[in-house]
Coordinates of C-alpha atoms and ligand atoms in Angstrom, one line a residue:
X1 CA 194.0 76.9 83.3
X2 CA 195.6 79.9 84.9
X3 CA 199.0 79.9 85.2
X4 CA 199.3 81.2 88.9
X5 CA 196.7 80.7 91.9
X6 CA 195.4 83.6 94.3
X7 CA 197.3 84.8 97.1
X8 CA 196.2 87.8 97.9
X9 CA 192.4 88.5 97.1
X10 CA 189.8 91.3 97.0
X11 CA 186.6 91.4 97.9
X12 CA 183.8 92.1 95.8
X13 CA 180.0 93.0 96.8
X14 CA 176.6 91.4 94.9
X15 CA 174.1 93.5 94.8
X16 CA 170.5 92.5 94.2
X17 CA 168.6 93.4 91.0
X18 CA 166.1 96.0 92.9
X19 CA 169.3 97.7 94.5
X20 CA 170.6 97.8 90.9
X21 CA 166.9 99.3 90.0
X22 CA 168.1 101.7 92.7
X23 CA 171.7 102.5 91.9
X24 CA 170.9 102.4 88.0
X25 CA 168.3 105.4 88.2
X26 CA 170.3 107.6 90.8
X27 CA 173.5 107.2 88.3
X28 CA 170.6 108.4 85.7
X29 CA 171.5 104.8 83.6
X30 CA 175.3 105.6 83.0
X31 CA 177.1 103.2 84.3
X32 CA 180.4 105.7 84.7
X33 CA 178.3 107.3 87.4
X34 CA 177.8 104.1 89.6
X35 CA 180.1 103.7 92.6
X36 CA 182.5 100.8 91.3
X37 CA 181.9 98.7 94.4
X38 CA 178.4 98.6 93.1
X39 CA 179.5 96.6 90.4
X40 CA 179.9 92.8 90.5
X41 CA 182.1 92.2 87.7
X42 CA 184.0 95.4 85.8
X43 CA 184.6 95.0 82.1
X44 CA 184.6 98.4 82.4
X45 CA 188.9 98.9 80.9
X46 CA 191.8 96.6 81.0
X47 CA 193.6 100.1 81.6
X48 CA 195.3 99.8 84.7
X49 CA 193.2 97.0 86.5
X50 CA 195.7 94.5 86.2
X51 CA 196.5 92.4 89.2
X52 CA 200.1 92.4 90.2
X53 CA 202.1 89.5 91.4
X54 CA 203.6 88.6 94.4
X55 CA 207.3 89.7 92.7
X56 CA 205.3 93.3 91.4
X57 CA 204.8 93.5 95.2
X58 CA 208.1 92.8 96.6
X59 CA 209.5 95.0 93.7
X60 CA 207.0 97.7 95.3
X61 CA 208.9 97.4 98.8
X62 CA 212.0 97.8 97.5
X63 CA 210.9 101.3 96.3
X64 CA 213.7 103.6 96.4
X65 CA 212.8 107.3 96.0
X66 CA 215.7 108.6 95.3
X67 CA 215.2 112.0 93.4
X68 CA 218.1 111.2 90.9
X69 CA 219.3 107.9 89.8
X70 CA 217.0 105.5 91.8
X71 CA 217.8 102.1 92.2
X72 CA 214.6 101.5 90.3
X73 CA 214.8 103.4 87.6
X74 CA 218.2 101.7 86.6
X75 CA 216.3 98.3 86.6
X76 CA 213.7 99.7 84.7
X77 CA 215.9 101.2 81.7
X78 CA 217.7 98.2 81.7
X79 CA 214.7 95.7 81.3
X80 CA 213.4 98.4 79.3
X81 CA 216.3 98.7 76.9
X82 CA 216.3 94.8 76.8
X83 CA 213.3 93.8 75.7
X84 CA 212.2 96.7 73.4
X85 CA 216.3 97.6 71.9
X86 CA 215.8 101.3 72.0
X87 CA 218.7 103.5 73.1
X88 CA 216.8 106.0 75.0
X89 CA 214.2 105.1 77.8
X90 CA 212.1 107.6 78.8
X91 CA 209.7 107.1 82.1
X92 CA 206.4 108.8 82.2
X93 CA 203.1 108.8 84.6
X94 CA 200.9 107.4 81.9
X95 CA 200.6 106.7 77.9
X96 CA 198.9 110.2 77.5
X97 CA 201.8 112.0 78.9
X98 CA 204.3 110.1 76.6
X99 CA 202.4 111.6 73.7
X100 CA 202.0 114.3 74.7
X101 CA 206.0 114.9 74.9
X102 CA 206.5 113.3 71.4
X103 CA 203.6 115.2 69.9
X104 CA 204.7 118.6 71.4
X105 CA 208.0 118.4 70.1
X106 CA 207.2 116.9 66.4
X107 CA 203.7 117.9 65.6
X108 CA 203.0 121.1 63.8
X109 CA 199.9 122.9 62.7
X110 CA 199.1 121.7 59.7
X111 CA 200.7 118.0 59.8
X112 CA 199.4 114.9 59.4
X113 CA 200.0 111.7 61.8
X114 CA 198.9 108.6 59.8
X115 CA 198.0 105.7 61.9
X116 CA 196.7 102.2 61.4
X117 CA 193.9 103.6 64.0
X118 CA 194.6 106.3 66.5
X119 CA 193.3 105.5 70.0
X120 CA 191.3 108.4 71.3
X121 CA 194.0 109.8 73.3
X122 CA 196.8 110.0 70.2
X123 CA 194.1 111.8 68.0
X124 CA 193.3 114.0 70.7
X125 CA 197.1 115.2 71.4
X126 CA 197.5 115.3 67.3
X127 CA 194.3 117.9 67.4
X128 CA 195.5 119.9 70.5
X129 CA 198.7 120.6 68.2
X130 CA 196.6 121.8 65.2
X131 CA 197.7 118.4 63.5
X132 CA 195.5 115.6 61.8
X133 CA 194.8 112.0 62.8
X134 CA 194.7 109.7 60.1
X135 CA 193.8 106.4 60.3
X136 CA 194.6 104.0 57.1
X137 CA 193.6 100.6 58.8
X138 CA 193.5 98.2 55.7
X139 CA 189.5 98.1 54.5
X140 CA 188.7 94.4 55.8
X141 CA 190.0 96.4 59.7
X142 CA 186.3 98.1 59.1
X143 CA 184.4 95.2 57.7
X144 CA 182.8 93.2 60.0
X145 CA 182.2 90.1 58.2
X146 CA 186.2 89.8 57.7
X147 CA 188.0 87.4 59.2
X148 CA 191.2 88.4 58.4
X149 CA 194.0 87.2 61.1
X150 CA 195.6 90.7 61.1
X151 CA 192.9 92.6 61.0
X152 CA 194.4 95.6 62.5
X153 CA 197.1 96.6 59.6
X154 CA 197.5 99.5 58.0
X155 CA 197.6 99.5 54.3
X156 CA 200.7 100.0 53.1
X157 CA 199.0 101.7 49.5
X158 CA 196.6 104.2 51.6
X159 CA 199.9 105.6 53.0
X160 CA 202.2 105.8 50.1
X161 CA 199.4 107.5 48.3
X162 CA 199.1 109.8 51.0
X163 CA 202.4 110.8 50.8
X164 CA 202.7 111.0 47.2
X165 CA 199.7 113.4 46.9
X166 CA 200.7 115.8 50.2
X167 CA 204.2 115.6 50.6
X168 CA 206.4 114.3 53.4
X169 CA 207.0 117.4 55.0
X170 CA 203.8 117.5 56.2
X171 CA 204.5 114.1 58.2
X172 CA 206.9 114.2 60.9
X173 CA 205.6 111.0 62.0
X174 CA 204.3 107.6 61.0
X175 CA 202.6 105.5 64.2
X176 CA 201.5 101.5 64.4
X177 CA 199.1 100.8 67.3
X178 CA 199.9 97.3 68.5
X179 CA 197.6 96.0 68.8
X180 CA 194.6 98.0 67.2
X181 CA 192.4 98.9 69.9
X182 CA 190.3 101.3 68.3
X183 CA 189.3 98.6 65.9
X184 CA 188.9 95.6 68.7
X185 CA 192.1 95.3 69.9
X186 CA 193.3 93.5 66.1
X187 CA 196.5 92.4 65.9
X188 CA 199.3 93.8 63.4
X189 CA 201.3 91.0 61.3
X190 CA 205.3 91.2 61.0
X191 CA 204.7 91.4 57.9
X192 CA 203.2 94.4 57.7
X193 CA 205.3 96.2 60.4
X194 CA 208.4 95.5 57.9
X195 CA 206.5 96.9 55.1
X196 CA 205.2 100.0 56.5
X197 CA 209.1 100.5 57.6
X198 CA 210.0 100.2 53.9
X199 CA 208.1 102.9 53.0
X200 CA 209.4 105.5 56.0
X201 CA 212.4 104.4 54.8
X202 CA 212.1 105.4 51.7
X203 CA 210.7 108.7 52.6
X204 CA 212.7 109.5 55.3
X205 CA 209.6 109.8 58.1
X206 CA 210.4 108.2 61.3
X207 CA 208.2 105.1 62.5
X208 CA 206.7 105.0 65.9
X209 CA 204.5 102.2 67.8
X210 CA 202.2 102.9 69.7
X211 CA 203.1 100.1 72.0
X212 CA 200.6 99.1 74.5
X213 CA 199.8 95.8 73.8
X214 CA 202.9 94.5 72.3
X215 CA 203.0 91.5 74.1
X216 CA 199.5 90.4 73.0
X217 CA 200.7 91.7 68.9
X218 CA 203.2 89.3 69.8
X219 CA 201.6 86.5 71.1
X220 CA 198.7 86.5 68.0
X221 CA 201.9 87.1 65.7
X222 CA 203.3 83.9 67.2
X223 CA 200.0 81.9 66.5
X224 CA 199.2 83.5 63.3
X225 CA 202.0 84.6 60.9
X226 CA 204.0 81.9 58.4
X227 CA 207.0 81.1 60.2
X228 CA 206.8 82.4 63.6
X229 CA 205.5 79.5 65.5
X230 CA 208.4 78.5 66.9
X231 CA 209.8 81.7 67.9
X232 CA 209.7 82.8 71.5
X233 CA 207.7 86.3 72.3
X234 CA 210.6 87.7 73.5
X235 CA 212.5 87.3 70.0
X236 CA 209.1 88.5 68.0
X237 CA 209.2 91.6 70.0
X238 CA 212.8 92.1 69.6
X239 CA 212.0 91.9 65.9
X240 CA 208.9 93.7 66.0
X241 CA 210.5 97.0 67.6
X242 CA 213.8 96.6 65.1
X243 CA 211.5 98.1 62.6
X244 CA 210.9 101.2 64.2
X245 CA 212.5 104.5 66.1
X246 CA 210.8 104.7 68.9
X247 CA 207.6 104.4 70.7
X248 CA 205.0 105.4 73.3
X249 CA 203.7 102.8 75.8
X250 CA 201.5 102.8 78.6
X251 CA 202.1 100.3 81.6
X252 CA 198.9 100.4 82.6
X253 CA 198.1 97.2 80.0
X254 CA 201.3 94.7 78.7
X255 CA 203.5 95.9 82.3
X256 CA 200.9 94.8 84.4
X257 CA 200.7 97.6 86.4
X258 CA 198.3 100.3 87.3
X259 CA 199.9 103.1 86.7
X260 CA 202.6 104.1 84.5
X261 CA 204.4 104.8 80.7
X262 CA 207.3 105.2 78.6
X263 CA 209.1 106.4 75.8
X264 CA 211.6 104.4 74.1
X265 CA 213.7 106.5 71.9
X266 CA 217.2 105.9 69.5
X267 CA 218.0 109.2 68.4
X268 CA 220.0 111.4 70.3
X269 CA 218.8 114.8 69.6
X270 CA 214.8 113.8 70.0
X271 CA 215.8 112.1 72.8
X272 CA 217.4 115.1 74.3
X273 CA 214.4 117.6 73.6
X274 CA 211.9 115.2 74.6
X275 CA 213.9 115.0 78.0
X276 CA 214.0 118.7 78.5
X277 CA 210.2 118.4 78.1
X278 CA 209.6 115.8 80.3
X279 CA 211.6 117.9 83.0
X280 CA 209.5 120.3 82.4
X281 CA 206.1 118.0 82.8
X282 CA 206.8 115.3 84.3
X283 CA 209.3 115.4 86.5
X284 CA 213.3 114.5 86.4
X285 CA 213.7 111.9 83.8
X286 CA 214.8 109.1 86.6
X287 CA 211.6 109.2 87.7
X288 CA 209.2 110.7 85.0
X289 CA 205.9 111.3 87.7
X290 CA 206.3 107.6 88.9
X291 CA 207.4 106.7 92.2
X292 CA 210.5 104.6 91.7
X293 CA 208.5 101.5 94.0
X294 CA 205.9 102.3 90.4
X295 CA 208.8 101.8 88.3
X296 CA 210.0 98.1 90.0
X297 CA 206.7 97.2 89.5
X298 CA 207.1 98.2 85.3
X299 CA 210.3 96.7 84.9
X300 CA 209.1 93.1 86.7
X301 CA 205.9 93.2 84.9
X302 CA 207.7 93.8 81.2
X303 CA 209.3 90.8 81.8
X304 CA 206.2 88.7 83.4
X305 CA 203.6 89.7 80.4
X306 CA 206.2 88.1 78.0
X307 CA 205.8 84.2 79.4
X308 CA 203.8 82.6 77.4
X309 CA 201.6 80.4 79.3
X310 CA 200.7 83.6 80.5
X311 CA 199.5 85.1 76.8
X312 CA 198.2 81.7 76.3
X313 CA 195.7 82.1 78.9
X314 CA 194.9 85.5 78.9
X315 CA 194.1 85.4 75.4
X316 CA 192.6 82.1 75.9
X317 CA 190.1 83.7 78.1
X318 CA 188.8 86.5 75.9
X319 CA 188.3 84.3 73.0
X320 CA 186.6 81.6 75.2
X321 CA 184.3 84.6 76.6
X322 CA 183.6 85.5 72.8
X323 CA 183.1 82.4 71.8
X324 CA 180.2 81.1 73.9
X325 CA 179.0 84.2 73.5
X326 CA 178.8 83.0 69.4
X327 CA 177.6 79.6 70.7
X328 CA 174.4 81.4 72.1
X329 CA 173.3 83.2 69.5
X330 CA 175.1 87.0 70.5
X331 CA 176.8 89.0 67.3
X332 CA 180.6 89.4 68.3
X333 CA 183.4 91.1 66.3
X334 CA 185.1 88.4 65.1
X335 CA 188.1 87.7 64.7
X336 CA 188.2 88.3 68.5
X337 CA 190.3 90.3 69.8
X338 CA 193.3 90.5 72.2
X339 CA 191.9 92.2 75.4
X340 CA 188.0 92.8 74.9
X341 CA 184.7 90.9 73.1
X342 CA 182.6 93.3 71.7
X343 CA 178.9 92.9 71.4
X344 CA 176.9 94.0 68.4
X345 CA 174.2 95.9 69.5
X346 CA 172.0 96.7 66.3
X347 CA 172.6 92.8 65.6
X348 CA 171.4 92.2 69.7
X349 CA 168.3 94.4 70.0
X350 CA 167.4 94.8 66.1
X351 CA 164.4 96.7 67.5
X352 CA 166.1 99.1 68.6
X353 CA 167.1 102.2 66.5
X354 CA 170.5 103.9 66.7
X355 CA 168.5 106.9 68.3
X356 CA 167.2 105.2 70.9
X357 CA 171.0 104.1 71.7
X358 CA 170.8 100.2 71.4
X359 CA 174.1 99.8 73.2
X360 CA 173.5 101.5 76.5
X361 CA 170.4 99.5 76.0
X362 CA 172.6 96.4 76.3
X363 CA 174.9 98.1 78.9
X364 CA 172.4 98.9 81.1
X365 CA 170.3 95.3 80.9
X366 CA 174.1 93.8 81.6
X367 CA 174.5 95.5 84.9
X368 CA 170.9 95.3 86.0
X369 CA 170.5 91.5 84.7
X370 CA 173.8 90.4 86.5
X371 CA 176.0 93.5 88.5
X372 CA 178.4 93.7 84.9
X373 CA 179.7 96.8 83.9
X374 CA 180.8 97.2 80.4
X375 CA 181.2 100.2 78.2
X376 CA 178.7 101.6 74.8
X377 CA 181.0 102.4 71.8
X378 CA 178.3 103.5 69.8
X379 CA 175.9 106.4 69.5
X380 CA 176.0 107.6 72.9
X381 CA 180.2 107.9 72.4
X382 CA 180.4 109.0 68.6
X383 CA 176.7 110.4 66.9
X384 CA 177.0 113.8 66.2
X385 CA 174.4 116.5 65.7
X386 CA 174.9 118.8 62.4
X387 CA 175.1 122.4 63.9
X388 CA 173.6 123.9 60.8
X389 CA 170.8 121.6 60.0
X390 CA 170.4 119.7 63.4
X391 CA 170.2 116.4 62.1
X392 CA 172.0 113.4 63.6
X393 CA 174.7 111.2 62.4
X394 CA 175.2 108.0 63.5
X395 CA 178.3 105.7 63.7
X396 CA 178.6 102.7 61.3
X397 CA 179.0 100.3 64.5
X398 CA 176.6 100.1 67.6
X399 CA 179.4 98.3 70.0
X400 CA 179.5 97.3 73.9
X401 CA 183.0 96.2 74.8
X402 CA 183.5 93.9 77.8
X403 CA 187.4 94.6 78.5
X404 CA 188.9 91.7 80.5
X405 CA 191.3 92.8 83.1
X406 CA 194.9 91.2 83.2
X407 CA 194.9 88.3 86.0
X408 CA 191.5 89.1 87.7
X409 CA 188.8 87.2 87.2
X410 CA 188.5 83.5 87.4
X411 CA 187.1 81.3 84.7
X412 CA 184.2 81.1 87.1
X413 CA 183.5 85.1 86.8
X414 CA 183.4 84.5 83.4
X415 CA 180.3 82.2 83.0
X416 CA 178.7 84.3 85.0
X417 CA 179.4 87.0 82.2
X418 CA 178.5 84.5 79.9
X419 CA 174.9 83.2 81.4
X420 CA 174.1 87.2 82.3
X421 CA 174.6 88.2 78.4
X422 CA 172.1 85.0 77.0
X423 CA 170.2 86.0 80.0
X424 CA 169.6 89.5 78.4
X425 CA 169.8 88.5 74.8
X426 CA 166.7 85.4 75.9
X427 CA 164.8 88.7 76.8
X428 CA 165.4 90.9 74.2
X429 CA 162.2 91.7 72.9
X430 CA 161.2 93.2 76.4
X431 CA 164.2 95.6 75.9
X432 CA 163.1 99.2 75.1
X433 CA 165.8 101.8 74.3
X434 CA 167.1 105.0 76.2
X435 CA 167.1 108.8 75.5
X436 CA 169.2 111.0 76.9
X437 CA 168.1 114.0 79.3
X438 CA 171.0 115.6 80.2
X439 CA 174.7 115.7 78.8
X440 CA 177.8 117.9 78.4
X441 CA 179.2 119.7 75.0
X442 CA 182.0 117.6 74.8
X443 CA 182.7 112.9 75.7
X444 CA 179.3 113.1 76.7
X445 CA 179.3 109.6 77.4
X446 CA 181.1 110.3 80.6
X447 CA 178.6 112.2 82.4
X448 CA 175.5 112.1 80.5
X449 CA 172.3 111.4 82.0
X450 CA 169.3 108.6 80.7
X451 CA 166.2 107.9 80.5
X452 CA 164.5 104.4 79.4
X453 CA 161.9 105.3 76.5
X454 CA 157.9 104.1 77.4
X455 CA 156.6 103.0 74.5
X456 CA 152.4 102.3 74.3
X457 CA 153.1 99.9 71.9
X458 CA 155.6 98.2 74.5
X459 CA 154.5 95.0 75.2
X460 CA 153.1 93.9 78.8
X461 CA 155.9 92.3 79.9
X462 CA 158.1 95.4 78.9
X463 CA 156.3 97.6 80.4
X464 CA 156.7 95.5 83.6
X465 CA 159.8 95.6 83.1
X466 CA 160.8 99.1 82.5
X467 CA 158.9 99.9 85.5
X468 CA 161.0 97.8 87.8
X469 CA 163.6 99.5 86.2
Ligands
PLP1 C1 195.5 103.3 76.8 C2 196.0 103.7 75.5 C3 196.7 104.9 75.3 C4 196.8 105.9 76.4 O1 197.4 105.4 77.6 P1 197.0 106.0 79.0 O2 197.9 105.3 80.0 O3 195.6 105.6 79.3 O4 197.2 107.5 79.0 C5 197.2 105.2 74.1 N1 197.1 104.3 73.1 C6 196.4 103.1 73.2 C7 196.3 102.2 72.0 C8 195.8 102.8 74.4 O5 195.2 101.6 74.5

């Protein structure tokens, strides 16, 4: 059961399926281009779509905007300080921002930044300094048919090869993701936090989480790892960060907010130049970009995400989503993850070839079949075209990620998800694929425009179909 009941609520509009029809061919089938109060149920991110509670919103009233030392920002290094240890907080206006900071001042051209898997945003930053991204997730992180309860380590032999064979100067930084999004938000064991610190110890690199789910790491750490069952979340996290220098976190997912980040820091002389950055950026480093009324609502929501009949739920409900989902036939990533299920699209519409984009072909059916809006990680987001010969590449995975914001939706909203995906997945063989007609050189997947594929060998019923569409 959820652990709270609705005070405040929001409405939200159904749509029929022939507006859908409607909306769905103006946006040109992508479902970033559809007007979100057009959509019934949004699985689009759990990125800053939490609900906040009733305290978040008193916290919010007692704002004070104070240019230097704000009332707020006090109670937000403190909890801050608290729960994660580090000596240094650091406010910023989102996760991006704090890496952009830490990147800036550590990343030359040249280095390398291994990762168990860099989110898209971390690589991104590493590139814009001339750097690389690696990501040394242990082999099972990739495999699909693993179950392994920590799926989202890094391997601890990938990176001590690594920097045998190149050197540690090239690596001013070693980063954890916690938990691993890019892989389906897989948790990393204590086990392998400590180990991964042995080895920067030993070669002097600092270690750095990237933090945003920390709470959820926790929570799974709790469930899963030898030993910790009894432990509370708050002593597992206190643990968990002991093993590292620092880290960049975005608020917008474990501190229940909607806006907002951090950088937690113990040395003194990074600390310093990262400040002088962050002046420079951000904004003075009492308020980082944030509003201090943004900051209340941080430091009340770190200390709300860590109760754990609140983890118990919220994890509950994703793994009940992707679990019924398994129950009727769909192809999830299993073991699920913390904050999204993700569909298997070759495994959904095996008709379907990567190059006719199988996931949007799932994403689109979802919102037409029942107002859901989800997200394709799969050709549309990561095939590449070979400049020199033309051809296409495709990505191993053909994924649709339904992202379950913090506190939202009811158990209720979620058998609707539920009967819409079997819905679809009853209908399959009526499902024709999409091509795209219009996109941009570079994250296509925001803006470009699609078209459903006519085939003559379509059957009756999907051509009925495709033309309601
Ligand atoms: C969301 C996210 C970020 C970036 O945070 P923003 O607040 O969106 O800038 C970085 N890393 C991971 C793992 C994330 O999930």
């Amino acid at each position: 059961m959820e652990p709270y009941r609705n005070k405040v609520i929001e409405k939200i509009y159904e749509t029929t399926r022939s507006e859908r029809e409607e909306i769905l061919k103006e946006a040109g089938y992508n479902l970033f281009r559809i007007p979100a109060r057009k959509v019934y149920i949004d699985l689009l991110t759990d990125s800053g779509t939490s609900a906040m509670s009733t305290n978040q919103w008193a916290g919010i009233m007692v704002g004070d905007e104070s240019y230097a030392g704000s009332e707020n920002f006090l109670h937000f290094e403190k909890t801050a300080r608290e729960i994660f240890g580090f000596k240094t907080i650091l406010p910023t206006h989102q996760g991006r921002a704090a890496e952009h900071l830490l990147f800036s001042t550590l990343v030359n051209p040249g280095d390398y930044v291994p990762n168990n898997s860099h989110f898209d945003t971390t690589r991104a930053n590493i590139e814009h300094r001339g750097g690389t991204a690696l990501d040394l997730v242990i082999d099972e992180g990739l495999d699909p048919t693993s179950r392994n309860p920590f799926k989202g380590n890094m391997d601890p032999q990938k990176l001590e090869n690594f920097i045998k064979r190149e050197g540690k100067e090239i690596i001013p930084i070693i980063m954890l993701t916690i938990t691993n999004n890019s892989i389906g938000g897989q948790p990393v064991s204590l086990e392998n936090v400590r180990t991964i610190r042995s080895i920067s110890k030993k070669y002097g690199i600092p270690l750095f989480f990237d933090a945003c789910r920390f709470a959820e790491n926790a929570y799974f750490i709790k469930k899963r790892e030898k030993g910790q069952g009894e432990r509370s979340i708050r002593e597992i996290v206190r643990d968990m960060f002991s093993y590292v220098d620092g880290c960049i976190f975005s608020a917008k997912k474990d501190a229940l907010v909607n806006i907002g980040g951090l950088l937690g820091i113990n040395e003194d002389s990074l600390a310093e130049k990262l400040k002088n950055l962050l002046i420079l950026y951000e904004g003075f480093p009492t308020y980082g970009g944030l509003a201090g009324r943004d900051l209340e609502a941080i430091a009340r929501g770190l200390e709300e995400v860590l109760d754990e009949n609140y983890l118990a739920f919220r994890i509950g409900q994703v793994r009940e989503l992707g679990e019924r989902l398994i129950e009727g036939g769909v192809q999830v990533l299993q073991p699920i993850g913390g904050h999204a299920v993700y569909i298997d699209a070759k495994a959904f519409f095996p008709h379907i070839p990567q190059s006719q984009l199988p996931g949007q072909a799932v994403s689109v059916g979802l919102y037409l079949e029942g107002g859901i809006r989800t997200v394709e990680i799969g050709s549309v987001m990561f095939a590449k075209k070979d400049p020199e010969t033309g051809e296409m590449t495709y990505p191993k995975l053909e994924l649709v990620r339904l992202a379950i914001p913090r506190r939202v939706y009811s158990q209720i909203h979620i058998n609707h998800v539920v009967d819409t995906v079997l819905k679809l997945y009853k209908k399959r063989e009526e499902i024709r694929g999409y091509k795209i007609v219009s996109e941009a050189p570079v994250l296509r997947h925001f803006t470009a425009k699609f078209e459903p594929i006519l085939t003559k060998r379509a059957p009756k019923a999907a051509q009925k179909q495709l033309q309601q569409v």
